[in-house]
CSV table of C-alpha atoms in Angstrom, one decimal:
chain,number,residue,atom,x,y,z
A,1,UNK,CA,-29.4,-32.8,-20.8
A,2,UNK,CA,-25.9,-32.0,-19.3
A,3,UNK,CA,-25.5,-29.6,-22.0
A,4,UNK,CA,-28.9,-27.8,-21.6
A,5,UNK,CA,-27.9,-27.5,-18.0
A,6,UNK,CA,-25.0,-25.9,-18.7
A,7,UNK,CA,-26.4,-23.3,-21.0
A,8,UNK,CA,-29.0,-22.3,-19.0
A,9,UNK,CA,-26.5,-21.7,-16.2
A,10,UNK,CA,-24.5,-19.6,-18.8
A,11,UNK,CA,-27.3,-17.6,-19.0
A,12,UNK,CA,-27.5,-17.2,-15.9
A,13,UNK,CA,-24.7,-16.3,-15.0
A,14,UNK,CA,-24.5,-13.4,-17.8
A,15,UNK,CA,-27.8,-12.3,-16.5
A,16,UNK,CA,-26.0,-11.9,-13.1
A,17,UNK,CA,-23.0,-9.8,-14.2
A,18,UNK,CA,-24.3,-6.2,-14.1
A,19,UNK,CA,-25.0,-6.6,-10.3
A,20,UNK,CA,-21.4,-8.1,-9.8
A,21,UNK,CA,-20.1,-6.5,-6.5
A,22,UNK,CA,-16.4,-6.7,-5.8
A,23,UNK,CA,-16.2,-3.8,-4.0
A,24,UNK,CA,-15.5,-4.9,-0.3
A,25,UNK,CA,-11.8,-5.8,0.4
A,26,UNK,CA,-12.9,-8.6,3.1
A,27,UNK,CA,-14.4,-11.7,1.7
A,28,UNK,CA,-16.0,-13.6,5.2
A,29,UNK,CA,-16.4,-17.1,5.5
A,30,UNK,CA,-20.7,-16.7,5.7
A,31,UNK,CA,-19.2,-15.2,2.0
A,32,UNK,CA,-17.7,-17.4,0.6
A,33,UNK,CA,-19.4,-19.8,-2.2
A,34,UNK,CA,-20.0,-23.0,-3.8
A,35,UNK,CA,-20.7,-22.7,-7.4
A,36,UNK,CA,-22.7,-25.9,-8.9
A,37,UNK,CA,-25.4,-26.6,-11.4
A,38,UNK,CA,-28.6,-24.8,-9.4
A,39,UNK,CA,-26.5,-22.1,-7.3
A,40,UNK,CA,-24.4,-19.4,-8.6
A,41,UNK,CA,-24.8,-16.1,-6.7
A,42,UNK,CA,-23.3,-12.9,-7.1
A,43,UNK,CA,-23.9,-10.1,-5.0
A,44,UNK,CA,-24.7,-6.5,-6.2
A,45,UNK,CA,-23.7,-2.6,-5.9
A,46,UNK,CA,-25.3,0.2,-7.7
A,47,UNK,CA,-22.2,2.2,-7.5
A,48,UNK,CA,-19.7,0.4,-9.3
A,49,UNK,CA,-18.8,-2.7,-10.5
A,50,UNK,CA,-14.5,-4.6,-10.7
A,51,UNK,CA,-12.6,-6.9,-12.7
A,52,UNK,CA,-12.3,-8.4,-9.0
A,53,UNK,CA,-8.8,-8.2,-8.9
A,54,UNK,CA,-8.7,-6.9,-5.8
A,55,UNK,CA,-10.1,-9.8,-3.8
A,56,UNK,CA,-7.1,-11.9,-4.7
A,57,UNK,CA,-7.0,-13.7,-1.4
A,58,UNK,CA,-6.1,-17.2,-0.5
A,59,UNK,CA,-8.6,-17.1,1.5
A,60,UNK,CA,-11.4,-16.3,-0.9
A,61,UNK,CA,-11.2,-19.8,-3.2
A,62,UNK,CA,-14.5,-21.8,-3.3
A,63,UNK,CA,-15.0,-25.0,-5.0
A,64,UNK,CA,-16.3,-24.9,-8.3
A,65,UNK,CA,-18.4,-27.3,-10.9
A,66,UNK,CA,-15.9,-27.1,-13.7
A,67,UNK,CA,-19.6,-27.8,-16.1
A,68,UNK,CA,-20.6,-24.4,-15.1
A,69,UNK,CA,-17.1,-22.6,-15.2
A,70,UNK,CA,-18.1,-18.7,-15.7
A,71,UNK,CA,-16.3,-18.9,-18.9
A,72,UNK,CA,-18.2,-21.2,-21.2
A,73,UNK,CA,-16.1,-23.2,-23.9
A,74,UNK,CA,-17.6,-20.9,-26.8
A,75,UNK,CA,-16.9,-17.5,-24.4
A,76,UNK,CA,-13.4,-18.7,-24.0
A,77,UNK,CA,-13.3,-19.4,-27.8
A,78,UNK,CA,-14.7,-15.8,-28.4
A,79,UNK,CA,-11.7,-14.3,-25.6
A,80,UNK,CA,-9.0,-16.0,-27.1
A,81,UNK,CA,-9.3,-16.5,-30.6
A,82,UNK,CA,-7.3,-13.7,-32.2
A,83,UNK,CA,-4.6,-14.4,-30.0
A,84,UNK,CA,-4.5,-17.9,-30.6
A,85,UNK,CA,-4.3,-16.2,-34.6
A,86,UNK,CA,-1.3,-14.5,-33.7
A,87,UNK,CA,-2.9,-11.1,-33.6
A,88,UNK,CA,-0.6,-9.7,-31.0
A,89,UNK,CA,2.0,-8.9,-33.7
A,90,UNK,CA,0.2,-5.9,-35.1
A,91,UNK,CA,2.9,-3.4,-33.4
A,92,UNK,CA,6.2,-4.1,-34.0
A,93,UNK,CA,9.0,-4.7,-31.3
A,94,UNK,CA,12.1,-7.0,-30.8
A,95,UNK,CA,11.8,-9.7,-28.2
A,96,UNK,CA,15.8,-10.0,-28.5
A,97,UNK,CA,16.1,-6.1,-28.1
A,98,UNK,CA,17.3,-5.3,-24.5
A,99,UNK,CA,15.5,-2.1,-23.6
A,100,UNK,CA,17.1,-0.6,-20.8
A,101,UNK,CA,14.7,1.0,-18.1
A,102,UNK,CA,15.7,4.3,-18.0
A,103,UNK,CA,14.8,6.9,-15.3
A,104,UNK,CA,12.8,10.2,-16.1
A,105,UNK,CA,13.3,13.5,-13.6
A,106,UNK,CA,9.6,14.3,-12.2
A,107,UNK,CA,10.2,18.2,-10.7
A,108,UNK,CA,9.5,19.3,-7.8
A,109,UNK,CA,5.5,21.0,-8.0
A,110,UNK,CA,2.6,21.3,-6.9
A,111,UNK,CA,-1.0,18.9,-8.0
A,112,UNK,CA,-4.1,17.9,-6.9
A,113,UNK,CA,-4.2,14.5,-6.1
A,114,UNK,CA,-7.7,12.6,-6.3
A,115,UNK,CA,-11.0,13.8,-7.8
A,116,UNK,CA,-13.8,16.1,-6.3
A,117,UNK,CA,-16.0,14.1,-9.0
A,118,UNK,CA,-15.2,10.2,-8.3
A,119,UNK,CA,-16.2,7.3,-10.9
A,120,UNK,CA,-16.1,5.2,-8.3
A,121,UNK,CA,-16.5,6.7,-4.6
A,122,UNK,CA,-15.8,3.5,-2.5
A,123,UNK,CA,-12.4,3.3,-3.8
A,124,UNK,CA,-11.1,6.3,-1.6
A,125,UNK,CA,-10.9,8.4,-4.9
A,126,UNK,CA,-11.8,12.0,-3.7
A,127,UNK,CA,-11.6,14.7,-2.1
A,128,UNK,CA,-9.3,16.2,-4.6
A,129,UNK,CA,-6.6,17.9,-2.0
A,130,UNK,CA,-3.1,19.6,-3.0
A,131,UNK,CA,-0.3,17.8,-2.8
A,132,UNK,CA,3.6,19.4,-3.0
A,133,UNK,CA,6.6,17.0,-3.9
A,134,UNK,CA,10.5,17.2,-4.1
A,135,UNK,CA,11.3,16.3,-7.4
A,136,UNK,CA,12.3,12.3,-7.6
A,137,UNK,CA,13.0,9.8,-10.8
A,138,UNK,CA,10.9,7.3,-12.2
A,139,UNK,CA,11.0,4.8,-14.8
A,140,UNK,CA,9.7,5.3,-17.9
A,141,UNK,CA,8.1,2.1,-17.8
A,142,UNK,CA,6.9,-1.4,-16.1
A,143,UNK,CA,9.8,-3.7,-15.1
A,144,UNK,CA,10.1,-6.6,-17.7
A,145,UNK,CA,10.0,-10.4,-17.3
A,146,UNK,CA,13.3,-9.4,-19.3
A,147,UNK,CA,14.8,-7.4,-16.3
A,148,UNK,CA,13.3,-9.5,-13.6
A,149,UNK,CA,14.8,-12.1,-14.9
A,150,UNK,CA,18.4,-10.8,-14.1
A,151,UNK,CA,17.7,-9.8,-10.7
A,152,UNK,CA,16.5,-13.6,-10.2
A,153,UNK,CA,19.7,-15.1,-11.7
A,154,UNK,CA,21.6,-12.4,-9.6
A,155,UNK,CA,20.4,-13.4,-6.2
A,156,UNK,CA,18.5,-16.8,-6.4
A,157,UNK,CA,15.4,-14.6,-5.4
A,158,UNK,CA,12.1,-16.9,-4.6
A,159,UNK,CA,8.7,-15.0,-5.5
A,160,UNK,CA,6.2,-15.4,-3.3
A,161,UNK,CA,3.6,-17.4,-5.9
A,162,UNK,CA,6.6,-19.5,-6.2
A,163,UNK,CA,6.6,-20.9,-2.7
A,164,UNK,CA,2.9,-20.5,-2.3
A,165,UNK,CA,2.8,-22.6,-5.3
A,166,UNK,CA,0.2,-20.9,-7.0
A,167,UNK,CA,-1.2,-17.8,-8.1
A,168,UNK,CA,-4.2,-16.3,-9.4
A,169,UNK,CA,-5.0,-16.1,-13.5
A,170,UNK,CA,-7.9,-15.4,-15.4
A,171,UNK,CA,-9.8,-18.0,-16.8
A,172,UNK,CA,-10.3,-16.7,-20.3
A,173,UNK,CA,-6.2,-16.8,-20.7
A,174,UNK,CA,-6.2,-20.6,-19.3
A,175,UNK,CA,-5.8,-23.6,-22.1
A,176,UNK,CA,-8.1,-26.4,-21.8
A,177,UNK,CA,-6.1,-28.6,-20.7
A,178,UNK,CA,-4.8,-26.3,-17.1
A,179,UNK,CA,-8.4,-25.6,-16.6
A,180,UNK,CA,-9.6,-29.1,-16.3
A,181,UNK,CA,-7.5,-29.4,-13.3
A,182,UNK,CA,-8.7,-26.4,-11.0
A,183,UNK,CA,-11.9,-27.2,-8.8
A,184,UNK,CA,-11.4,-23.6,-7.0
A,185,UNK,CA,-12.7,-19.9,-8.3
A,186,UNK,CA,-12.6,-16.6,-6.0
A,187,UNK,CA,-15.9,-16.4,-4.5
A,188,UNK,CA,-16.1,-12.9,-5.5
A,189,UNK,CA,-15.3,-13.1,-9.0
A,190,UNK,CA,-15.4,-16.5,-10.3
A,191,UNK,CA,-13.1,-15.5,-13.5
A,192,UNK,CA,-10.1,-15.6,-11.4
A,193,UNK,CA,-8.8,-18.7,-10.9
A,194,UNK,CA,-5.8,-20.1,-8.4
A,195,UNK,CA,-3.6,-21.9,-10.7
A,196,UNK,CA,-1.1,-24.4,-9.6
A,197,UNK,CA,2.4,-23.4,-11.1
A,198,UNK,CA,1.7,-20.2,-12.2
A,199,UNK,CA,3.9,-17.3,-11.5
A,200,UNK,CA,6.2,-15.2,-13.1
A,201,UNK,CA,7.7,-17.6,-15.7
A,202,UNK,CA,4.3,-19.2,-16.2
A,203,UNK,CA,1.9,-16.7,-16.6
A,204,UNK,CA,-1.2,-18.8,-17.4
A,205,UNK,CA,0.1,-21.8,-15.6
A,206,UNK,CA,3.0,-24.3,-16.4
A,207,UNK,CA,2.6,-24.5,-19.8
A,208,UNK,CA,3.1,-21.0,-20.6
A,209,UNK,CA,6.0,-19.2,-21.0
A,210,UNK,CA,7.7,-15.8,-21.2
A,211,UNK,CA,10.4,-16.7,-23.9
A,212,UNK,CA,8.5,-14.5,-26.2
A,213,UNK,CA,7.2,-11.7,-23.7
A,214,UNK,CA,10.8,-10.7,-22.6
A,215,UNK,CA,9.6,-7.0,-23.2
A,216,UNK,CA,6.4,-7.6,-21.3
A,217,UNK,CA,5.7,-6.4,-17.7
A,218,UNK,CA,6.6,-8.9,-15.4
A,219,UNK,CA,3.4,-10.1,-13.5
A,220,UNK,CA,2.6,-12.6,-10.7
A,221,UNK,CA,5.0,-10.4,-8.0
A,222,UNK,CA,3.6,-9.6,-5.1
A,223,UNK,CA,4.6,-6.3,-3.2
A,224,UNK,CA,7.3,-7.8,-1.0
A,225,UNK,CA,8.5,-9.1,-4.4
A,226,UNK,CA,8.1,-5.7,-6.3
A,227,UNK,CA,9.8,-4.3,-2.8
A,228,UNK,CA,13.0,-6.8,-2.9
A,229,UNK,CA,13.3,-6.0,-6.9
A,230,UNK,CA,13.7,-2.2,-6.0
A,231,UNK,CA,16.6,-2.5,-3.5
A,232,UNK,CA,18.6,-5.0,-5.4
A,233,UNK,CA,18.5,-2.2,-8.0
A,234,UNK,CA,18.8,0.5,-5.6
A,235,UNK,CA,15.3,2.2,-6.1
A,236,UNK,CA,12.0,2.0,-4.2
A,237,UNK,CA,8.4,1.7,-5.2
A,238,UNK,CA,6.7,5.2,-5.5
A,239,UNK,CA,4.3,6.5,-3.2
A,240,UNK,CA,0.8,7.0,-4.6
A,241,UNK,CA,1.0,10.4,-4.5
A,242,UNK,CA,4.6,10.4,-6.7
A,243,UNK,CA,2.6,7.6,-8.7
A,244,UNK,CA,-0.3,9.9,-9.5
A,245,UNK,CA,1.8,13.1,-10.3
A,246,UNK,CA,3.9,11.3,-12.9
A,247,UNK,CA,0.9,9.4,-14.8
A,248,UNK,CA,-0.4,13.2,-14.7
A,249,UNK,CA,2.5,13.9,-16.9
A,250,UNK,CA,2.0,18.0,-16.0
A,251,UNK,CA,-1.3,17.9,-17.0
A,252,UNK,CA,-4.1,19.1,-14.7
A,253,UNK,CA,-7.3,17.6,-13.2
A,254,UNK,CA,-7.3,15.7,-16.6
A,255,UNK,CA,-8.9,11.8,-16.5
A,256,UNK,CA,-6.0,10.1,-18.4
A,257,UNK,CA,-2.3,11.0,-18.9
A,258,UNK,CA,-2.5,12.4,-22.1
A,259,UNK,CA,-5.9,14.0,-21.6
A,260,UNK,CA,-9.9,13.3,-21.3
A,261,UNK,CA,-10.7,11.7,-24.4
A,262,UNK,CA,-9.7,7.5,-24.1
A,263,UNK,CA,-8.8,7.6,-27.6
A,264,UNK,CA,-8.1,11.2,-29.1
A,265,UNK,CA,-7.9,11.5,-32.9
A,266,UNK,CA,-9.5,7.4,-32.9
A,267,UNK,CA,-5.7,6.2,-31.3
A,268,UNK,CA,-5.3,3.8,-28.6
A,269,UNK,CA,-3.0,5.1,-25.8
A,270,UNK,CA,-3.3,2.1,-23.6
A,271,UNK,CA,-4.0,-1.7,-23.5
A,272,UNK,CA,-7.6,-2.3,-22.0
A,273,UNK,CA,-10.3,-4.1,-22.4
A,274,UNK,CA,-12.5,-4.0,-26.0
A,275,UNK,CA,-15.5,-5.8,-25.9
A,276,UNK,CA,-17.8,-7.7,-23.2
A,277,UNK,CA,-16.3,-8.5,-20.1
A,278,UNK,CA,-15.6,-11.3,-18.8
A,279,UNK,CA,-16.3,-13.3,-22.1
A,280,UNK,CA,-15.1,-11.5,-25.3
A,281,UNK,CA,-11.7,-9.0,-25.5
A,282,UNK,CA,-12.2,-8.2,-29.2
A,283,UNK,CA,-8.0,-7.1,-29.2
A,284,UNK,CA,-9.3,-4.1,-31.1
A,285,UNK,CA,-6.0,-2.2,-29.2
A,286,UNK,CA,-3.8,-5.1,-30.9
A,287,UNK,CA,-3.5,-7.0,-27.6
A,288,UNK,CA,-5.7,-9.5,-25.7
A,289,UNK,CA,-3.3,-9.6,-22.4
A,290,UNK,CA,-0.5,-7.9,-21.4
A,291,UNK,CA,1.8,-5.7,-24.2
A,292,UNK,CA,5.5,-4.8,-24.5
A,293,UNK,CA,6.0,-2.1,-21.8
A,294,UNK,CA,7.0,0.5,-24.3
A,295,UNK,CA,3.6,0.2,-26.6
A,296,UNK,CA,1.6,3.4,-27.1
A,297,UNK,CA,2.5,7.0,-26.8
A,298,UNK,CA,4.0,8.1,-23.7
A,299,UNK,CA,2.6,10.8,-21.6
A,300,UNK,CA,3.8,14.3,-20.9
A,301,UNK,CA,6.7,13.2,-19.1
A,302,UNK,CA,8.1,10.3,-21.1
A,303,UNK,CA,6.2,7.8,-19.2
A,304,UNK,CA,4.7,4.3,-21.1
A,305,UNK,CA,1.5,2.7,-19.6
A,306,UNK,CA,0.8,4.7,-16.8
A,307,UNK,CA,-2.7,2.8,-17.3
A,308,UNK,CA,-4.0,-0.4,-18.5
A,309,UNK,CA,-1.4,-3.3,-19.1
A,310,UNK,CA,-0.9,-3.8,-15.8
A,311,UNK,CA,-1.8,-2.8,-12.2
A,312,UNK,CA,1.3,-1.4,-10.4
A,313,UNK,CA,2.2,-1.6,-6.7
A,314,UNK,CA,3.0,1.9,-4.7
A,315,UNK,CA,4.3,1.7,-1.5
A,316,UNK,CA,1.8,2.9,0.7
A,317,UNK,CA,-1.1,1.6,3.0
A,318,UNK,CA,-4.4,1.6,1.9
A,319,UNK,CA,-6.9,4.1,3.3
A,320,UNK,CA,-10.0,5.6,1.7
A,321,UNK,CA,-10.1,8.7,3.7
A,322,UNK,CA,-8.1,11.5,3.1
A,323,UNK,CA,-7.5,14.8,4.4
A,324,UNK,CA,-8.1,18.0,2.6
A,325,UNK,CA,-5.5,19.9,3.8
A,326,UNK,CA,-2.2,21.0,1.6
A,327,UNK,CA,0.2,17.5,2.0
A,328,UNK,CA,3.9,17.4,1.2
A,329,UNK,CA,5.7,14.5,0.0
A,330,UNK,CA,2.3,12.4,1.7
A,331,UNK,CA,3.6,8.6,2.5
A,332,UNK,CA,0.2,7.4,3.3
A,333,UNK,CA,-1.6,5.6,6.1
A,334,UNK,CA,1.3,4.4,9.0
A,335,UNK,CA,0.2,1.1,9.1
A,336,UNK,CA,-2.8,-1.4,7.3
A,337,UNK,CA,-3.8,-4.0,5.6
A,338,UNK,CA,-4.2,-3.6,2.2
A,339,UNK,CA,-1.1,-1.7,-0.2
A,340,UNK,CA,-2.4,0.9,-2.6
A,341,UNK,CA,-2.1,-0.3,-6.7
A,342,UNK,CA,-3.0,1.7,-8.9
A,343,UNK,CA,-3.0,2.3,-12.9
A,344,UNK,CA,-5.6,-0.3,-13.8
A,345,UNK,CA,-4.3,-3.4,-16.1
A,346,UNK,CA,-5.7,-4.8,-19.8
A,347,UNK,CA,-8.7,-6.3,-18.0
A,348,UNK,CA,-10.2,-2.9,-17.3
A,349,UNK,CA,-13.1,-1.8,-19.3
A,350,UNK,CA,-15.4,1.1,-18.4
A,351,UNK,CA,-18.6,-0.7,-18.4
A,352,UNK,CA,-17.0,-2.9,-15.7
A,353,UNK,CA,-14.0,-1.8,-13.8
A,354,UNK,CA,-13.2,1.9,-14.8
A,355,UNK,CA,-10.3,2.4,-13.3
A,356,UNK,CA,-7.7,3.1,-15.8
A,357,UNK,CA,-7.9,6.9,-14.3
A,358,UNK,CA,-5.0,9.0,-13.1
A,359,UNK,CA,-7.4,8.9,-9.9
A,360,UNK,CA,-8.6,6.0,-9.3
A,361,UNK,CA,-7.0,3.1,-7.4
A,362,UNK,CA,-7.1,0.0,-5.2
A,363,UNK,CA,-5.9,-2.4,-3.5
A,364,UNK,CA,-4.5,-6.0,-2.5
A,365,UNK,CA,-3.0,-7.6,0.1
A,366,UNK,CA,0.8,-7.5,0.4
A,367,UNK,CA,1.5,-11.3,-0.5
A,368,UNK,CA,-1.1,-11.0,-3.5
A,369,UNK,CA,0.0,-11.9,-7.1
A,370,UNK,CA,-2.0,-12.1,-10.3
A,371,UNK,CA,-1.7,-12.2,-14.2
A,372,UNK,CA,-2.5,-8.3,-14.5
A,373,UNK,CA,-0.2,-7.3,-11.2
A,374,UNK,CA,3.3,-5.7,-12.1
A,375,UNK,CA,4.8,-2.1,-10.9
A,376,UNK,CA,7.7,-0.2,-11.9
A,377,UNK,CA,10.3,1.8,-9.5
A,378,UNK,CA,11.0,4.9,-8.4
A,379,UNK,CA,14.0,7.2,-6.3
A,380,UNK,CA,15.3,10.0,-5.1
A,381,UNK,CA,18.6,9.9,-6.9
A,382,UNK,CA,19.7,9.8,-10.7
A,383,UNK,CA,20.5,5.7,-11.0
């Protein structure tokens, strides 16, 4: 019987995920949710659907039934089964290889910033407006667990999931045996999951490990974290408008950095989502989760995953209204709630959470980590 339960629940629940809203960046407590075997709820927006990354709050954990997880043992099977095969091997790279994180010259120019035509028009994304910036560096691509690694062991530095204790995952990237002690989801989006010990040496909790993802982005920092990594190297985070320009990579009013088709000539340029989300990434990219920060081609200005692999901090405030008028060197909002992320991560699928776009963009609070959160760094000077 428990079984049948559980199954019809599934249902349920898959039923339910085309009307998914995660759209609103406060989560009250009238919102928040108890999941159990005759009441699961999601609410419902015809504009868009998310991933729900961005309602990463501590705030927003409900209890859960673990018997009617949103994952169901043969989803999870389906999600992680050709990793669990050792299919993220499929492009080469050296986990002993220490890649320095070089910084590219962005010049000085013109662009226009946003979209007259938004995808998804609660996220702030248009109007399109001109912007004008002085030229500034950036690296060419996500700080590594590799790099974050020395700044830790240079200064003793304490990440914020580290002294929270926890920090959010999602399920389908959980073992068995991590998930069958969590009794909290995000009311929001039920996939994410606050996991006790996980931060950025334990991505999917304490028994993972980032002894062979040296090369990959380094994820669970928060933006005071990503903030305190830029001035021990001497660099900042970019604002979202030197963010934007750069994944642009000199092209114009185009949707990705290399151009408007996702994948021209049949290539992948970025790690996202293949398949049915939440329950089945079919890796059809070569990766189920996060990649080495220098896979696929780099854009126009020598930049790696501008989009997908993971979201990246910028440095400003989050607003979703915008002037039109011509803006130079535009820091954002003076003050908020919310910082501005933007790039999209492996999670994002189009069906779902299209916002692997030069354009789009959102947001979490400043003390927020995740296992798709990273960012890379940004200065006015030549390091």
């Amino acid at each position: 019987m428990g079984i049948l339960v559980g199954l019809s629940c599934w249902a349920f629940i898959i039923m339910c995920l085309n009307n998914v809203d995660c759209t609103h960046s406060e989560i009250i407590a009238e919102d928040l949710i108890a999941v159990s075997e005759t009441d699961t709820r999601a609410s419902s927006d015809s504009e868009s659907s998310s991933c729900g990354c961005h309602s990463l709050k501590r705030d927003t954990v409900v209890n859960i039934d673990r018997k009617v997880s949103l994952l169901s043992e043969q989803a999870a099977v389906k999600y992680s089964k050709r990793a669990n095969d050792g299919m993220e091997v499929n492009q080469e790279h050296s986990q002993d290889l220490d890649i320095p994180n070089k910084m590219v010259l962005i010049p000085a120019g013109e662009f226009l910033m946003g979209t007259n035509n938004p995808e998804i028009p609660q996220d702030g994304e248009g109007p399109q407006r001109r912007v004008h910036l002085d030229q500034f560096y950036i690296d060419i691509h996500e700080v590594s667990n590799q790099e974050f690694q020395k700044f830790v062991n240079a200064t003793n530095y304490v990440t914020e999931a580290e002294k929270f204790g926890d920090s959010f995952v999602f399920e389908g990237l959980l073992s068995e045996a991590v998930k069958s002690q969590i009794s909290q989801a995000v009311a929001a989006a039920p996939w994410w999951l606050p996991v006790k010990g996980a931060n950025w040496r334990h991505p999917e909790g304490p028994d993972s490990t980032i002894t062979d993802r040296l090369d990959h982005p380094v994820l669970h920092v928060s933006w005071s974290d990503a903030t305190a990594y830029c001035t021990w190297a001497g660099k900042r985070l970019p604002t979202e408008a030197e963010w934007e320009y750069a994944c642009r990579g000199g092209l114009s009013d185009r949707l990705f950095p290399w151009g408007n088709k996702l994948h021209p000539k049949g290539q992948h340029y970025a790690n996202l989502w293949q398949g049915e989300f939440p329950v089945q990434n079919t890796g059809e990219d070569g990766y189920t989760r996060t990649s080495p920060v220098m896979s696929f081609p780099a854009n126009g200005y020598g930049l790696y995953n501008m989009v997908g692999n993971a979201w990246e901090w910028t440095s400003d405030w989050w607003s979703i209204h915008h002037t039109t008028d011509e803006l130079h060197n535009p820091k954002g909002p003076a003050a908020g709630h919310d910082r501005v992320k933007k790039g999209g991560s492996y999670m994002c699928h189009k069906s779902y959470c299209y916002r692997y776009r030069c354009a789009a963009r959102s947001q979490n609070t400043p003390d927020s980590s995740a296992s798709n959160l990273g960012f890379r760094c940004a200065s006015h000077n030549k390091q």
